[in-house]
CSV table of C-alpha atoms and ligand atoms in Angstrom, one decimal:
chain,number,residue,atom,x,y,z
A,27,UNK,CA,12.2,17.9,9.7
A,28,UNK,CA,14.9,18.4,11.3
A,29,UNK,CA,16.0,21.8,13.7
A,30,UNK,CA,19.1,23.2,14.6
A,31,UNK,CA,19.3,26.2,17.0
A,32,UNK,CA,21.7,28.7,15.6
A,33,UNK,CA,22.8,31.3,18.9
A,34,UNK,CA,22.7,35.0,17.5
A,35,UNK,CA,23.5,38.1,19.3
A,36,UNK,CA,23.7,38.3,23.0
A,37,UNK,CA,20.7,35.9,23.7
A,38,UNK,CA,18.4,35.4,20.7
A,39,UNK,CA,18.0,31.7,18.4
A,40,UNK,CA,17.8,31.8,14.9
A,41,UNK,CA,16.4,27.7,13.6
A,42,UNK,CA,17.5,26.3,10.4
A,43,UNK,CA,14.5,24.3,9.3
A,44,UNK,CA,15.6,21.2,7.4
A,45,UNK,CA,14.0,19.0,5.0
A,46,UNK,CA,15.9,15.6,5.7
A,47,UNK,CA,14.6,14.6,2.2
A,48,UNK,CA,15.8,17.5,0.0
A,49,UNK,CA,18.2,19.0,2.1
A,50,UNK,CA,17.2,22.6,1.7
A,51,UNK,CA,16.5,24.7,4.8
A,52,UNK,CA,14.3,27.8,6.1
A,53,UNK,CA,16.0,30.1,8.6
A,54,UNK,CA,13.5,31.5,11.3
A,55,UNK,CA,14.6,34.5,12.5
A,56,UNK,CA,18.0,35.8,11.7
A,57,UNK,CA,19.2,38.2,14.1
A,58,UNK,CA,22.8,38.1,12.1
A,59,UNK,CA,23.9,36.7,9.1
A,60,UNK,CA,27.1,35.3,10.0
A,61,UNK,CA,26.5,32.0,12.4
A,62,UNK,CA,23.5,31.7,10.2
A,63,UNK,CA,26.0,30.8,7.1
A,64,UNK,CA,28.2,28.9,9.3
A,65,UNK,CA,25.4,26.9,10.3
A,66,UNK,CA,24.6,26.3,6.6
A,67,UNK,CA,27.7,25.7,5.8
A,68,UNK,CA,28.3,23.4,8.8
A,69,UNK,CA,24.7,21.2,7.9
A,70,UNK,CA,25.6,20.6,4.2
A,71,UNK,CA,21.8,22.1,3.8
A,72,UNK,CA,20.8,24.9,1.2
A,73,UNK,CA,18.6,28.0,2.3
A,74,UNK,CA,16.0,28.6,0.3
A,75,UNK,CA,13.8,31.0,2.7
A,76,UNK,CA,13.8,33.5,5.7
A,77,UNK,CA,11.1,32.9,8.1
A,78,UNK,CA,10.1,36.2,10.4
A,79,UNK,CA,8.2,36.3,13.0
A,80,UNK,CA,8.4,40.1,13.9
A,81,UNK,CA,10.3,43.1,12.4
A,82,UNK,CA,12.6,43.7,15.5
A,83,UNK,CA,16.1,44.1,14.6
A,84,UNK,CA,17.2,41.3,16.6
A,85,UNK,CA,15.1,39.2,14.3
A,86,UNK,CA,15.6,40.0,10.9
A,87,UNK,CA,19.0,41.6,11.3
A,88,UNK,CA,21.0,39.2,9.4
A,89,UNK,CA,18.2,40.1,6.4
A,90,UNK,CA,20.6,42.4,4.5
A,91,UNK,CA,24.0,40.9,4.7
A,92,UNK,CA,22.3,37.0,3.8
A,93,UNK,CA,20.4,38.6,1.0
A,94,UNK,CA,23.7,39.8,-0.1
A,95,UNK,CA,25.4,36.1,0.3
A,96,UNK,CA,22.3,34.5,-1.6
A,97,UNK,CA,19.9,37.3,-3.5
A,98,UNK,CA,17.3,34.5,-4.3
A,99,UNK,CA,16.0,33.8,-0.7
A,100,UNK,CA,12.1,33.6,-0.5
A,101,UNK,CA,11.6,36.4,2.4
A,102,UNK,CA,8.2,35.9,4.1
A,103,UNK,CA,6.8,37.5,6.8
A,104,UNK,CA,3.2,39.6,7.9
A,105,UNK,CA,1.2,41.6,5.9
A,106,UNK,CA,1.4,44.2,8.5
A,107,UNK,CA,5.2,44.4,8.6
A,108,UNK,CA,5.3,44.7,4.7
A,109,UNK,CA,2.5,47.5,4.8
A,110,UNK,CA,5.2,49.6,7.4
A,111,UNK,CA,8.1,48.4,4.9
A,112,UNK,CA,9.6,47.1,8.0
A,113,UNK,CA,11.2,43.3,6.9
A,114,UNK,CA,14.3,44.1,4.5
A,115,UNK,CA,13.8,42.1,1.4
A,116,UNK,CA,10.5,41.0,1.9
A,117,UNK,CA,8.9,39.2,-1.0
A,118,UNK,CA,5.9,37.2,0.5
A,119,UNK,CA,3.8,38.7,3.0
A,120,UNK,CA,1.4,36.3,4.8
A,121,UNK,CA,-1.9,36.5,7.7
A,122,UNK,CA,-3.5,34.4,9.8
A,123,UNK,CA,-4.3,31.3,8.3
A,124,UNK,CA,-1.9,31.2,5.7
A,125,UNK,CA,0.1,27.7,4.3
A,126,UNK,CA,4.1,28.5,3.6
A,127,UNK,CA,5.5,25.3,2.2
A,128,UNK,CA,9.3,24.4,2.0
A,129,UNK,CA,9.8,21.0,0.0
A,130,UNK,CA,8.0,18.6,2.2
A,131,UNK,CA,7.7,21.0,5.3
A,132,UNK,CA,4.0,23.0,5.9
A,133,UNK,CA,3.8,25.7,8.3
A,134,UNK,CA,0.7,27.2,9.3
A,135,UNK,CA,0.9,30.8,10.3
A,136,UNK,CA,-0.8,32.1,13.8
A,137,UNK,CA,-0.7,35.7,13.8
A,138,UNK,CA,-0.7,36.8,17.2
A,139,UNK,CA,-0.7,40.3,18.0
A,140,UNK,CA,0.6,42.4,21.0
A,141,UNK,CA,4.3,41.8,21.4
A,142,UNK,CA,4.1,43.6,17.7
A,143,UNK,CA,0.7,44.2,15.4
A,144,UNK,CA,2.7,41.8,12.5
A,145,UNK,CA,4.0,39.4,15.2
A,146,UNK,CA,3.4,35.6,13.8
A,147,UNK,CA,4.3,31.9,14.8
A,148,UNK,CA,5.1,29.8,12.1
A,149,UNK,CA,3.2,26.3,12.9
A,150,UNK,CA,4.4,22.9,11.6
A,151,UNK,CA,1.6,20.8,12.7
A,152,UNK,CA,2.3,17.5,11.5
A,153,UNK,CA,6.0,18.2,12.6
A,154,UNK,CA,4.3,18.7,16.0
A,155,UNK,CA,6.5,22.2,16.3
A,156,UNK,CA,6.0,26.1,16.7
A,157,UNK,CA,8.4,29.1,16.4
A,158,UNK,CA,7.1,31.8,18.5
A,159,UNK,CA,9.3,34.6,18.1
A,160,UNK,CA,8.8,37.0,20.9
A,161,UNK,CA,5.5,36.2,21.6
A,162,UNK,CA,5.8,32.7,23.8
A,163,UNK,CA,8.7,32.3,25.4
A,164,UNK,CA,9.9,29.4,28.3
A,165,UNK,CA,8.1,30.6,30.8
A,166,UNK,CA,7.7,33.9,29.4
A,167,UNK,CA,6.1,36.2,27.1
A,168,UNK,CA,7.5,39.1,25.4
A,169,UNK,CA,6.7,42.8,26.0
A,170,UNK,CA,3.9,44.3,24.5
A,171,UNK,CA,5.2,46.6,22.8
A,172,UNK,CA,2.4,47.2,20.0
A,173,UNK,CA,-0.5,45.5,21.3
A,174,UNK,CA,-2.9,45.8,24.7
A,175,UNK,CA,-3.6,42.9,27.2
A,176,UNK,CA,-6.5,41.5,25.9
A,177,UNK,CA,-4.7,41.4,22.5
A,178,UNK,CA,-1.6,39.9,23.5
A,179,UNK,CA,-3.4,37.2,25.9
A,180,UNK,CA,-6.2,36.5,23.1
A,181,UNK,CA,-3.0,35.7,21.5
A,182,UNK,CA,-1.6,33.5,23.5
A,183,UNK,CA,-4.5,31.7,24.7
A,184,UNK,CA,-4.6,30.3,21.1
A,185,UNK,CA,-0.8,29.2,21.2
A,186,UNK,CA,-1.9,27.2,24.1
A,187,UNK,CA,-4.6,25.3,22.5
A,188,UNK,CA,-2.5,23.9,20.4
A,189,UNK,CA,-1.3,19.8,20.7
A,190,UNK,CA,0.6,19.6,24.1
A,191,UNK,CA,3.3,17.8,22.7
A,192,UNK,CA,4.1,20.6,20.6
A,193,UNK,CA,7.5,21.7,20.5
A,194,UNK,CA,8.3,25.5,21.2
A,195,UNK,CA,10.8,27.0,19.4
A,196,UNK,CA,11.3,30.8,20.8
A,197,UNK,CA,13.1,33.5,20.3
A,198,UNK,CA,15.4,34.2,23.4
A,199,UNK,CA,17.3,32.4,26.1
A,200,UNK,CA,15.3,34.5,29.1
A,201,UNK,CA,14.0,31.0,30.6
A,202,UNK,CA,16.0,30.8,34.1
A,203,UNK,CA,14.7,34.2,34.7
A,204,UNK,CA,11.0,33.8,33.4
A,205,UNK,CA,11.1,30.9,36.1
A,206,UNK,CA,12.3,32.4,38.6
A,207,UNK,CA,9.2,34.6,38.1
A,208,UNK,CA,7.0,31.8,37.7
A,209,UNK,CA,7.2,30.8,40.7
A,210,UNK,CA,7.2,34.3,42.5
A,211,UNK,CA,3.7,34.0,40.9
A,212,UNK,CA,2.8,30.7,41.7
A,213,UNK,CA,4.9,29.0,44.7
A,214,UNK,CA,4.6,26.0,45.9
A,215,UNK,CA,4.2,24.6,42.0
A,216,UNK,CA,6.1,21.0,41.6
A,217,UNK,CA,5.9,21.5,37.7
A,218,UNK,CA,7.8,25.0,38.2
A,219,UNK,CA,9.9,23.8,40.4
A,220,UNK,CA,11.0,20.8,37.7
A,221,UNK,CA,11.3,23.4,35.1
A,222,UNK,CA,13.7,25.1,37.0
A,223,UNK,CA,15.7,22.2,37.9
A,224,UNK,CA,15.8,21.1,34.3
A,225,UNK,CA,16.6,24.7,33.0
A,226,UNK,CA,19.4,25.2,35.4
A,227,UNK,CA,21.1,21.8,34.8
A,228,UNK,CA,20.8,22.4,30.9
A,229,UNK,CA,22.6,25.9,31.8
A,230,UNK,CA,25.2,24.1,33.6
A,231,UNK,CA,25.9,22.1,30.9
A,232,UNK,CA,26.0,25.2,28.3
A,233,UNK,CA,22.7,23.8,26.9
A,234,UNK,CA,20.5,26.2,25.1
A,235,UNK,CA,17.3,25.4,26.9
A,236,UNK,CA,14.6,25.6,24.0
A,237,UNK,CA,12.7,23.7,22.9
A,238,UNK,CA,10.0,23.6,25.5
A,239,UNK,CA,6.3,21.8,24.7
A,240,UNK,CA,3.0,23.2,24.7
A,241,UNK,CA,2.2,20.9,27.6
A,242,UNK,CA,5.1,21.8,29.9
A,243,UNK,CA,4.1,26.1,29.1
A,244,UNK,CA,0.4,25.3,30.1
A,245,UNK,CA,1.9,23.8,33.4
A,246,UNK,CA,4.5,26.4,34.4
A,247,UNK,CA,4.1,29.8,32.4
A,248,UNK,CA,2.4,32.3,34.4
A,249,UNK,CA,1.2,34.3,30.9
A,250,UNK,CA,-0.5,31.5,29.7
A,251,UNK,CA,-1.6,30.6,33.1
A,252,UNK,CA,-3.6,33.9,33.9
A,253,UNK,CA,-7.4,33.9,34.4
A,254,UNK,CA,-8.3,37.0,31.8
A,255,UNK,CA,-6.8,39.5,30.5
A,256,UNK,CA,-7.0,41.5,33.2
A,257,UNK,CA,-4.7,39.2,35.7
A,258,UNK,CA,-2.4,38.4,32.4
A,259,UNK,CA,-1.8,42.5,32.5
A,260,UNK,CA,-0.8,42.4,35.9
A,261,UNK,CA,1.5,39.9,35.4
A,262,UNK,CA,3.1,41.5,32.1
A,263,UNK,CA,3.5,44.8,34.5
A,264,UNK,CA,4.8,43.1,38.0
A,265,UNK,CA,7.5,40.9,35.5
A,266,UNK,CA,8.7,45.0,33.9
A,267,UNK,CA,9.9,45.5,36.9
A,268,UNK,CA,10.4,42.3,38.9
A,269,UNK,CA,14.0,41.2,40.4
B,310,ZN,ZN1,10.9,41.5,19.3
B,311,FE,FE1,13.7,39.7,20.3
């Protein structure tokens, strides 16, 4: 497998998903259509599939107009987003559980409520990598828009029992100021502390700044570092409003 970030919008990521073998490509998340065909274009691959992890716009987007450039992309996404007709061109609707293969590439699907009720990460296990849409971001989580605490940390409490090594693929660049954050919430950390150094020299350099690991959230990310649901509440409402 291979994974190229594809910038969309202001701040979101798109992946093309590659397999090295056949050449032929998923695209996770396509806020817009256009740098998703240059990207295509640009790889030599062939896309085959969109991959959604949540019915925002910002997300699925570039649906429409890459439908309309290639009418016989497998569109998959949650059962819940195809019951509120919600995912243009939708023509596979998946839950928890579910396998989604791509030539040689097997992604399990998490659902994981409370960011939106059809909100999903898209697994690759033996690729050791996860695209968490707006669920799990660096240092962040998204805003529980759908979904209560306890949902939305249930939620994430499994992304974090995944491998440590696993590679975290999310949906927007919001990680210098998820750290900064972080360590309002926990100071004194060394591993927040490294995460910001690394973050802000990648920045410097014009770097996008995902992928992060499994290992390196569980060490710095203050929503996957609350006790219960309860604290992980507070900590979604203090970061609505924090500076
Ligand atoms: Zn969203
Ligand atoms: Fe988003």
């Amino acid at each position: 497998m291979r994974v190229v970030t594809v910038p969309c919008l202001k701040d979101n990521f798109a992946y093309l998903v590659v397999d090295e073998h056949t050449h032929r490509a998923a695209i996770v998340d396509p806020g817009e259509a256009q740098p998703v065909l240059d990207a295509v274009a640009r790889e030599g691959v062939t896309l085959a599939a969109i991959w959604a992890t949540h019915h925002h716009a910002d997300h699925v987007g570039g649906n429409k107009d890459l439908l309309a450039a290639l009418p016989d992309l497998e569109v998959i996404g949650h059962t819940h987003d195809r019951d509120h007709e919600r995912i243009h061109g939708l023509t596979r609707a998946v839950a928890d559980g579910d396998e989604v293969t791509l030539d040689g590439l097997r992604a399990t699907i998490i659902h994981n409520p409370g960011h939106t009720l059809g909100a999903i990460s898209w697994w690759l296990p033996a690729e050791a990598a996860v695209f968490t849409g707006d669920t799990l971001f660096a240092a962040g989580c998204g805003r529980m828009f759908e979904g209560d605490a306890p949902m939305m940390h249930a939620a994430l409490q499994r992304l974090a029992a995944l491998p440590p090594e696993t590679q975290v693929y999310f949906g927007h660049e919001y990680t210098e100021a998820n750290l900064k954050f972080a360590a309002h919430t926990e100071p004194g950390s060394d591993a927040i502390a490294q995460a910001i150094a690394r973050a802000s020299a990648q920045r410097a350099r014009g770097e996008a700044t995902s992928p992060s690991t499994i290992g390196i959230e569980r060490a710095t990310n203050p929503f996957l570092r609350a006790a219960d649901a309860a604290e992980f509440g507070e900590r979604r409402t203090a970061k609505n409003t924090f500076k």
